[in-house]
Short mmCIF file of C-alpha atoms and ligand atoms in Angstrom, two decimals:
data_model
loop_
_atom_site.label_atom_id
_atom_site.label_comp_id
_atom_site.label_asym_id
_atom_site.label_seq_id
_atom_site.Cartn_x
_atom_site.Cartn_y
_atom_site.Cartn_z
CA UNK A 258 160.15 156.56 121.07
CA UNK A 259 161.85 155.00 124.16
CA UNK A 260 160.73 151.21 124.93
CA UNK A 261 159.35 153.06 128.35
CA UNK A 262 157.44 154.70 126.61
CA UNK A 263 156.07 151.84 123.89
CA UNK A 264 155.33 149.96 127.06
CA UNK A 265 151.33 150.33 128.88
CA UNK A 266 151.11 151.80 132.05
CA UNK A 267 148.43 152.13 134.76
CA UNK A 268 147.61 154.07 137.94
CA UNK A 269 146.38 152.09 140.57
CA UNK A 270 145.35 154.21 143.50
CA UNK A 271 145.84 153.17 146.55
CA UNK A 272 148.35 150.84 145.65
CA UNK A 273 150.45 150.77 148.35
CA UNK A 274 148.66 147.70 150.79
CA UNK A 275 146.10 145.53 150.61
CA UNK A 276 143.93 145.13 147.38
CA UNK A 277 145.54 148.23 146.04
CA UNK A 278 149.00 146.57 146.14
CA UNK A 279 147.16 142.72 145.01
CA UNK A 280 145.96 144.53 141.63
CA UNK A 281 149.31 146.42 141.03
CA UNK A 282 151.41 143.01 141.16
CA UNK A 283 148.58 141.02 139.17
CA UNK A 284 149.09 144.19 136.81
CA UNK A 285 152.85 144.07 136.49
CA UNK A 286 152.43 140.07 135.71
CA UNK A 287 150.35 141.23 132.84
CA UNK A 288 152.72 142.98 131.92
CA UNK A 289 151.65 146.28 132.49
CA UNK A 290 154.14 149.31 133.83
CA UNK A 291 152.71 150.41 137.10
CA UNK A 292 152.27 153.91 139.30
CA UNK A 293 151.72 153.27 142.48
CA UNK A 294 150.02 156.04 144.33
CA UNK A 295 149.71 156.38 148.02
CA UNK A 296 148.53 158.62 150.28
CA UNK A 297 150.03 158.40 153.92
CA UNK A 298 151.65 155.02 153.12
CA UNK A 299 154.45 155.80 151.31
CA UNK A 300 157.26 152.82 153.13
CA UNK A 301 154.31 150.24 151.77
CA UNK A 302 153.90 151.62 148.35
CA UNK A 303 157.94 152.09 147.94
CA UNK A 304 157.62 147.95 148.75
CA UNK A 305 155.12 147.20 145.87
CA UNK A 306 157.80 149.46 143.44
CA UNK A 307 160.14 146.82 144.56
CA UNK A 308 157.68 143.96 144.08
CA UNK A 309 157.01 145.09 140.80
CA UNK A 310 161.03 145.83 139.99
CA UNK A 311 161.59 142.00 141.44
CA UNK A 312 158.68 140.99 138.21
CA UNK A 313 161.20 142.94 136.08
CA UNK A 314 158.47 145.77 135.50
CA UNK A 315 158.88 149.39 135.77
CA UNK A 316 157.25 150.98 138.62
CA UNK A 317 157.27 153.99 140.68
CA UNK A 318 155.39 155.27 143.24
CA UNK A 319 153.18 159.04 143.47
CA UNK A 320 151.66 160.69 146.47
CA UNK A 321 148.50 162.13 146.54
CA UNK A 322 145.87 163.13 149.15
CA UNK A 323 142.90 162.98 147.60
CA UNK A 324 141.18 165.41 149.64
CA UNK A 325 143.02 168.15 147.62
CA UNK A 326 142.16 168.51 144.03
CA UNK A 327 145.08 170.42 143.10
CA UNK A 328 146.61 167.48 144.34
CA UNK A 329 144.44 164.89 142.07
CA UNK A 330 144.92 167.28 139.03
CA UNK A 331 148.58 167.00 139.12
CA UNK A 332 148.71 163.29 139.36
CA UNK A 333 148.33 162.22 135.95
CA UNK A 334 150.58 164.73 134.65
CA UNK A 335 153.25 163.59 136.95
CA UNK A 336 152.48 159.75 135.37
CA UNK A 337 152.68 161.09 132.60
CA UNK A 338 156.42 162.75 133.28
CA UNK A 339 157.21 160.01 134.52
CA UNK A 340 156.27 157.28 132.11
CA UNK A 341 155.78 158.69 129.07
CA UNK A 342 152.21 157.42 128.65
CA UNK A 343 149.40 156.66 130.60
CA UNK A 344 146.57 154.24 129.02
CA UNK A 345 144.37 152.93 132.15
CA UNK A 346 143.42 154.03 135.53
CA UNK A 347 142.35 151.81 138.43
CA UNK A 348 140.25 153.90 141.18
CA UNK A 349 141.13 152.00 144.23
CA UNK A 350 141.92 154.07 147.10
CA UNK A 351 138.70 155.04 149.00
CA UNK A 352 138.09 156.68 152.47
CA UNK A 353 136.09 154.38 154.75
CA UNK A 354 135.32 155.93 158.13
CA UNK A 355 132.08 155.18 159.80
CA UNK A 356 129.20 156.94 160.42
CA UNK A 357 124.90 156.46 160.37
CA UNK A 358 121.95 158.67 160.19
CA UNK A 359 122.49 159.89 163.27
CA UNK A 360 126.40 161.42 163.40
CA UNK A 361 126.24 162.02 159.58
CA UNK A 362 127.24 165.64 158.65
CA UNK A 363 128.60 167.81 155.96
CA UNK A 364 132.22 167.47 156.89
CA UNK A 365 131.96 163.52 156.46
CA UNK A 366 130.37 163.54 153.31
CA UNK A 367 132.59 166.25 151.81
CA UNK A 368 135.58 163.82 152.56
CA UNK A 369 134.02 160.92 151.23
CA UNK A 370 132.65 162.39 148.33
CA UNK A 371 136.21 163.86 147.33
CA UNK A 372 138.13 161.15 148.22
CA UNK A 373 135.60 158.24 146.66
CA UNK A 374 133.99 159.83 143.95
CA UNK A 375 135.61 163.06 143.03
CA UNK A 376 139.18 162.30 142.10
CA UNK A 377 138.23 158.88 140.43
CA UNK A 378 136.43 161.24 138.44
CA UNK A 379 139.22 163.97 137.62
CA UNK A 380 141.15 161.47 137.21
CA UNK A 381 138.92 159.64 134.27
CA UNK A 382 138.87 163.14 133.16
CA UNK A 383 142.88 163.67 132.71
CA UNK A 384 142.98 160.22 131.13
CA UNK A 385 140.70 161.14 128.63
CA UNK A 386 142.33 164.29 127.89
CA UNK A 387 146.18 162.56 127.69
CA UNK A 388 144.98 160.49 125.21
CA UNK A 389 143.31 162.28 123.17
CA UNK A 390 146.63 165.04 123.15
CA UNK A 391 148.43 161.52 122.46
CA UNK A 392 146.19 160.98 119.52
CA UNK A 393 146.69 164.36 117.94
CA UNK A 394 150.29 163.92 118.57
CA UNK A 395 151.36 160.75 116.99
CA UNK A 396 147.86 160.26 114.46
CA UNK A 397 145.24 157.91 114.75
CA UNK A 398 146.45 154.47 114.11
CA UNK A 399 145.34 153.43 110.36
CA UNK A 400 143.64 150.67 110.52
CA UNK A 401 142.64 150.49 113.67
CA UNK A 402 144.21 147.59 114.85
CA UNK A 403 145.45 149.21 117.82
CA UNK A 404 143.75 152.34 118.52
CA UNK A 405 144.37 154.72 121.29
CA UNK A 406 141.91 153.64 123.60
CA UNK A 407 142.28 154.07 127.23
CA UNK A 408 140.31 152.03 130.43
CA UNK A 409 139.54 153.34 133.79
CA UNK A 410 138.33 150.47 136.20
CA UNK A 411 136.02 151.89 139.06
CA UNK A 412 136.49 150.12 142.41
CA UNK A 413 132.36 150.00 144.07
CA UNK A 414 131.37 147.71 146.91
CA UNK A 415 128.40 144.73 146.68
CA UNK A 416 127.02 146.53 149.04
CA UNK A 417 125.62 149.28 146.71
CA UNK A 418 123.31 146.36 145.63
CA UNK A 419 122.32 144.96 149.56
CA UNK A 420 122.49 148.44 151.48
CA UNK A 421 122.32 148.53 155.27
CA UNK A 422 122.25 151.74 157.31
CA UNK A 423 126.08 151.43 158.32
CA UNK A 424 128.76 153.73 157.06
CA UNK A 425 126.64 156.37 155.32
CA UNK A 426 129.06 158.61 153.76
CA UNK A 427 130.83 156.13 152.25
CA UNK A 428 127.86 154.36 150.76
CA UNK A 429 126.62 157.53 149.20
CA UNK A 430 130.07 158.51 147.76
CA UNK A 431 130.04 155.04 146.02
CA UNK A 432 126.37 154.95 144.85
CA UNK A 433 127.99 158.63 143.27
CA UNK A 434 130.47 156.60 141.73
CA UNK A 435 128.21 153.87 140.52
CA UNK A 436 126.09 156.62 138.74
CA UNK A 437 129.43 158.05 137.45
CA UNK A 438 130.37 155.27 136.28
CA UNK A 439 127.73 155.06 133.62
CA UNK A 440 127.68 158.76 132.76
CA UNK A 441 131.62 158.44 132.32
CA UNK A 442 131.08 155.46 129.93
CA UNK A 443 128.80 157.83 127.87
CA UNK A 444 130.45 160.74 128.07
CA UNK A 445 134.12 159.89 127.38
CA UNK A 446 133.79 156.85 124.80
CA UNK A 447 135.25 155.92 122.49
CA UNK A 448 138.31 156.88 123.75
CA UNK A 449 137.99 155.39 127.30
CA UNK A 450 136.16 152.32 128.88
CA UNK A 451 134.73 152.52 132.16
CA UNK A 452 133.63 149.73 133.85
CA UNK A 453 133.04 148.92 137.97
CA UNK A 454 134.46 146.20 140.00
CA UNK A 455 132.45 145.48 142.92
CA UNK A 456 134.09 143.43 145.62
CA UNK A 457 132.59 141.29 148.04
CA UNK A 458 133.82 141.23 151.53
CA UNK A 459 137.66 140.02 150.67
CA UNK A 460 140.12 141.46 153.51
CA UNK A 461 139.27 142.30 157.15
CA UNK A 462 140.39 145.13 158.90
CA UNK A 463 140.56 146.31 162.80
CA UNK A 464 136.95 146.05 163.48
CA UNK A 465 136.73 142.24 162.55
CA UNK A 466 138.08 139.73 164.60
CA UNK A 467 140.02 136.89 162.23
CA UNK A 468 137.44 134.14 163.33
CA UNK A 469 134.42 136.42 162.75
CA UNK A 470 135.75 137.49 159.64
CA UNK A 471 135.92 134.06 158.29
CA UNK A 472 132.34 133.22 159.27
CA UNK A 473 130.87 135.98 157.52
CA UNK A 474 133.30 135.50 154.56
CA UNK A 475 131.26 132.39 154.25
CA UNK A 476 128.15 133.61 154.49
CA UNK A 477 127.44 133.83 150.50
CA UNK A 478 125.08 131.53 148.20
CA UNK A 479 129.06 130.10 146.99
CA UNK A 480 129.95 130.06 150.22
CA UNK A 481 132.94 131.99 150.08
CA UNK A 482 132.99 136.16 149.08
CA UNK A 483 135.88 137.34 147.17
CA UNK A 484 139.82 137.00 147.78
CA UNK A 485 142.02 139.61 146.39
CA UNK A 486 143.27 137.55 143.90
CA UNK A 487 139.40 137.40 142.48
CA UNK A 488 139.54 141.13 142.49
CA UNK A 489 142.96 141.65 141.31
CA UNK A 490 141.40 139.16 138.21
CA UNK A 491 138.49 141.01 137.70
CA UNK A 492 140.48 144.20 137.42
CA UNK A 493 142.86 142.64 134.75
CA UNK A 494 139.52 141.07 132.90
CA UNK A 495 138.22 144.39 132.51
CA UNK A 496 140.96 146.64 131.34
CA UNK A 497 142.03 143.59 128.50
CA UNK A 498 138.43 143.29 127.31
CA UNK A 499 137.67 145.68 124.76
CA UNK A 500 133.94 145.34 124.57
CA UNK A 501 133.38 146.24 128.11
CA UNK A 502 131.79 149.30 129.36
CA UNK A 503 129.63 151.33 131.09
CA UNK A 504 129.42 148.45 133.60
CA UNK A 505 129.69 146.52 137.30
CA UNK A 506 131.00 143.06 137.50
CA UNK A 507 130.21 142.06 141.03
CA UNK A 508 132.64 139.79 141.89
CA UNK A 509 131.24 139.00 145.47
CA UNK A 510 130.09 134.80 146.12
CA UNK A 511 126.55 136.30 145.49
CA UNK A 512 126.37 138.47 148.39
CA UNK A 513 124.82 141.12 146.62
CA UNK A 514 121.75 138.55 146.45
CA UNK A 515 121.68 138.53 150.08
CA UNK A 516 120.26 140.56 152.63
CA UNK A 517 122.31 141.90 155.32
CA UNK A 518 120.91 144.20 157.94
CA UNK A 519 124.08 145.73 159.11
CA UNK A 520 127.94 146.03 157.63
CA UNK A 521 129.76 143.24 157.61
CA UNK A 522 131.92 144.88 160.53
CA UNK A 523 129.10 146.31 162.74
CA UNK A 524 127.55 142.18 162.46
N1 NAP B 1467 138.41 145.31 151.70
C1 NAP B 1467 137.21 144.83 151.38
O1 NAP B 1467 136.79 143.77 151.86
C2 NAP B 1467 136.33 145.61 150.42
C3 NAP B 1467 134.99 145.27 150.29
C4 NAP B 1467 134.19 145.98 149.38
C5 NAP B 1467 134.75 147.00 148.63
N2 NAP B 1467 136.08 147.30 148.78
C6 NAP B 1467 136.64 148.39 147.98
O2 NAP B 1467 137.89 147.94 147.45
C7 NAP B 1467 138.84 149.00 147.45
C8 NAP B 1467 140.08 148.59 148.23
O3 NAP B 1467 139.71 148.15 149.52
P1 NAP B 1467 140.80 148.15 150.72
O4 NAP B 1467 140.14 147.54 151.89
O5 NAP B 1467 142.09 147.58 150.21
O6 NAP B 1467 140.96 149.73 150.91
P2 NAP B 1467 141.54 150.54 152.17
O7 NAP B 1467 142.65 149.76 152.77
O8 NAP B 1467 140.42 150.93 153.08
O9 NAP B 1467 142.04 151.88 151.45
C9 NAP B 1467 142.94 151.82 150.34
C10 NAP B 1467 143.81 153.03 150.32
O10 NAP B 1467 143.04 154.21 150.06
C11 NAP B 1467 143.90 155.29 150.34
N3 NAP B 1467 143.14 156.49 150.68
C12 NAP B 1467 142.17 156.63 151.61
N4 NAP B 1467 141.76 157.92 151.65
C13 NAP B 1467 142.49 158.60 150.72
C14 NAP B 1467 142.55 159.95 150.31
N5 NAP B 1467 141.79 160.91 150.86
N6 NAP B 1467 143.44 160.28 149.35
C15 NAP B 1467 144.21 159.34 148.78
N7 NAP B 1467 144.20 158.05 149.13
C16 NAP B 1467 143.35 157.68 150.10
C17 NAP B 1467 144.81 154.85 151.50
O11 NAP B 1467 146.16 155.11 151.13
P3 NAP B 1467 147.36 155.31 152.21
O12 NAP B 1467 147.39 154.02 153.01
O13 NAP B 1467 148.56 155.51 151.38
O14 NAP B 1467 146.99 156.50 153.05
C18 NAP B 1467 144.52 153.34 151.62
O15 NAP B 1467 145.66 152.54 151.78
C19 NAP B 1467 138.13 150.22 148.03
O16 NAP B 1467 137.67 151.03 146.99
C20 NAP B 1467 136.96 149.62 148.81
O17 NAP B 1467 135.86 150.49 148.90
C21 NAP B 1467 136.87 146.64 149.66
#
């Protein structure tokens, strides 16, 4: 066996920018080979191969759109031609477009539901099934002390816990993935962990001003939500601990004890 292919690896989609990119590099620190998917961003993504190449790790980047799932069923195998091995999926990327009670229709939830909860779940699926043709390849390990045991990390939102009316599709297509994440942690154990990562608010985007964005940043019983280091933290916590699964760590200041009436970017 080649050391590339001794070595762990994980997907983390979405990987290109923002938190994506934050949980890939805390990744590669850990020490973990890294495939970087992206959808549309691919100049971004081919700068956190290089990030991860400047850490001395092994990296390379995959496109996907998300909204085809011949496209998400490929993905793994392409890791896997790649690498040699894939033991641990992060389910990052996630559509986030707007919309309420009153715009909502089919063609929103379809691509929220596909893009949010249906490839992190094909994706769980392929993991499960690579390592399990991994175990029937090479043997179980003896005694155990390293079994082949995989970990899929689902990315949620605190506000699954402290809903508002605001971005409706989305919301439902991570309550989905909530829910999956349970039935996954049933269905596919022993062989893989599943366990959810729920982030606070932690970067702003277009609709948030900087200043607004740091007042309601602060508005949390710790006064401060999440940075993306927290979440890139809470991501490495959960695939190294081999007791967890099945569940959420809301990593959030305690804003999912709080009620807001509206998102955080319609406030
Ligand atoms: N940011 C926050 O404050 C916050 C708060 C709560 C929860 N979260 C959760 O944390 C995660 C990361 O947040 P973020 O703000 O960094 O995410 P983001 O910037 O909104 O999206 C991450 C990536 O998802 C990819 N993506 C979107 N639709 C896709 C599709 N159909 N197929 C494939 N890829 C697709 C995009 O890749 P390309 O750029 O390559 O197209 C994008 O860069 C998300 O799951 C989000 O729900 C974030």
């Amino acid at each position: 066996m080649s050391s590339l292919a001794r070595t762990r690896t994980v997907l983390v989609t979405g990987a290109a920018r923002r938190l994506g990119r934050d949980m890939a590099l805390a990744l590669a620190r850990a020490g973990w080979q890294v495939a970087v998917h992206y959808r549309g961003s691919q100049q971004d993504a081919l700068e956190t191969v290089a990030a991860c190449a400047e850490l001395s790790v092994n990296s390379a980047a995959f496109d996907a759109d998300f909204l085809d799932e011949d496209a998400v069923r490929a993905l793994v195998p392409r890791v896997v031609q790649h690498f040699g091995r894939l033991d641990a999926v992060v389910n990052n990327a996630s559509l986030f477009e707007h919309d309420d009670v009153q715009s909502f229709g089919y063609a929103a939830l379809e691509a929220h539901l596909r893009s949010n909860t249906g490839a992190p779940i094909l994706l769980a699926q392929a993991l499960h099934a690579h390592l399990g043709e991994r175990a029937a390849a090479e043997g179980e390990p003896a005694e155990q002390v390293e079994p082949i045991q995989g970990a899929v990390v689902n990315v949620l939102d605190q506000k699954l816990w402290n809903q508002n009316p605001d971005f409706l599709s989305y919301t439902l297509s991570k309550a989905a993935l909530e829910a999956a994440n349970t039935m996954l942690a049933l269905a596919l154990a022993p062989r893989v962990r599943v366990v959810g990562v729920a982030p606070g608010l932690t970067l702003t985007s277009h609709l948030l001003s900087q200043e607004r964005f740091e007042q309601l940043h602060a508005m949390s019983p710790l006064g401060r939500s999440s940075s993306a280091e927290d979440i890139a933290a809470a991501v490495c916590f959960a695939l190294e601990n081999r007791a967890m699964t099945g569940t959420t760590l809301l990593v959030d200041g305690g804003q999912h004890l709080q009620r807001f009436e509206r998102d955080f970017s319609m406030m």
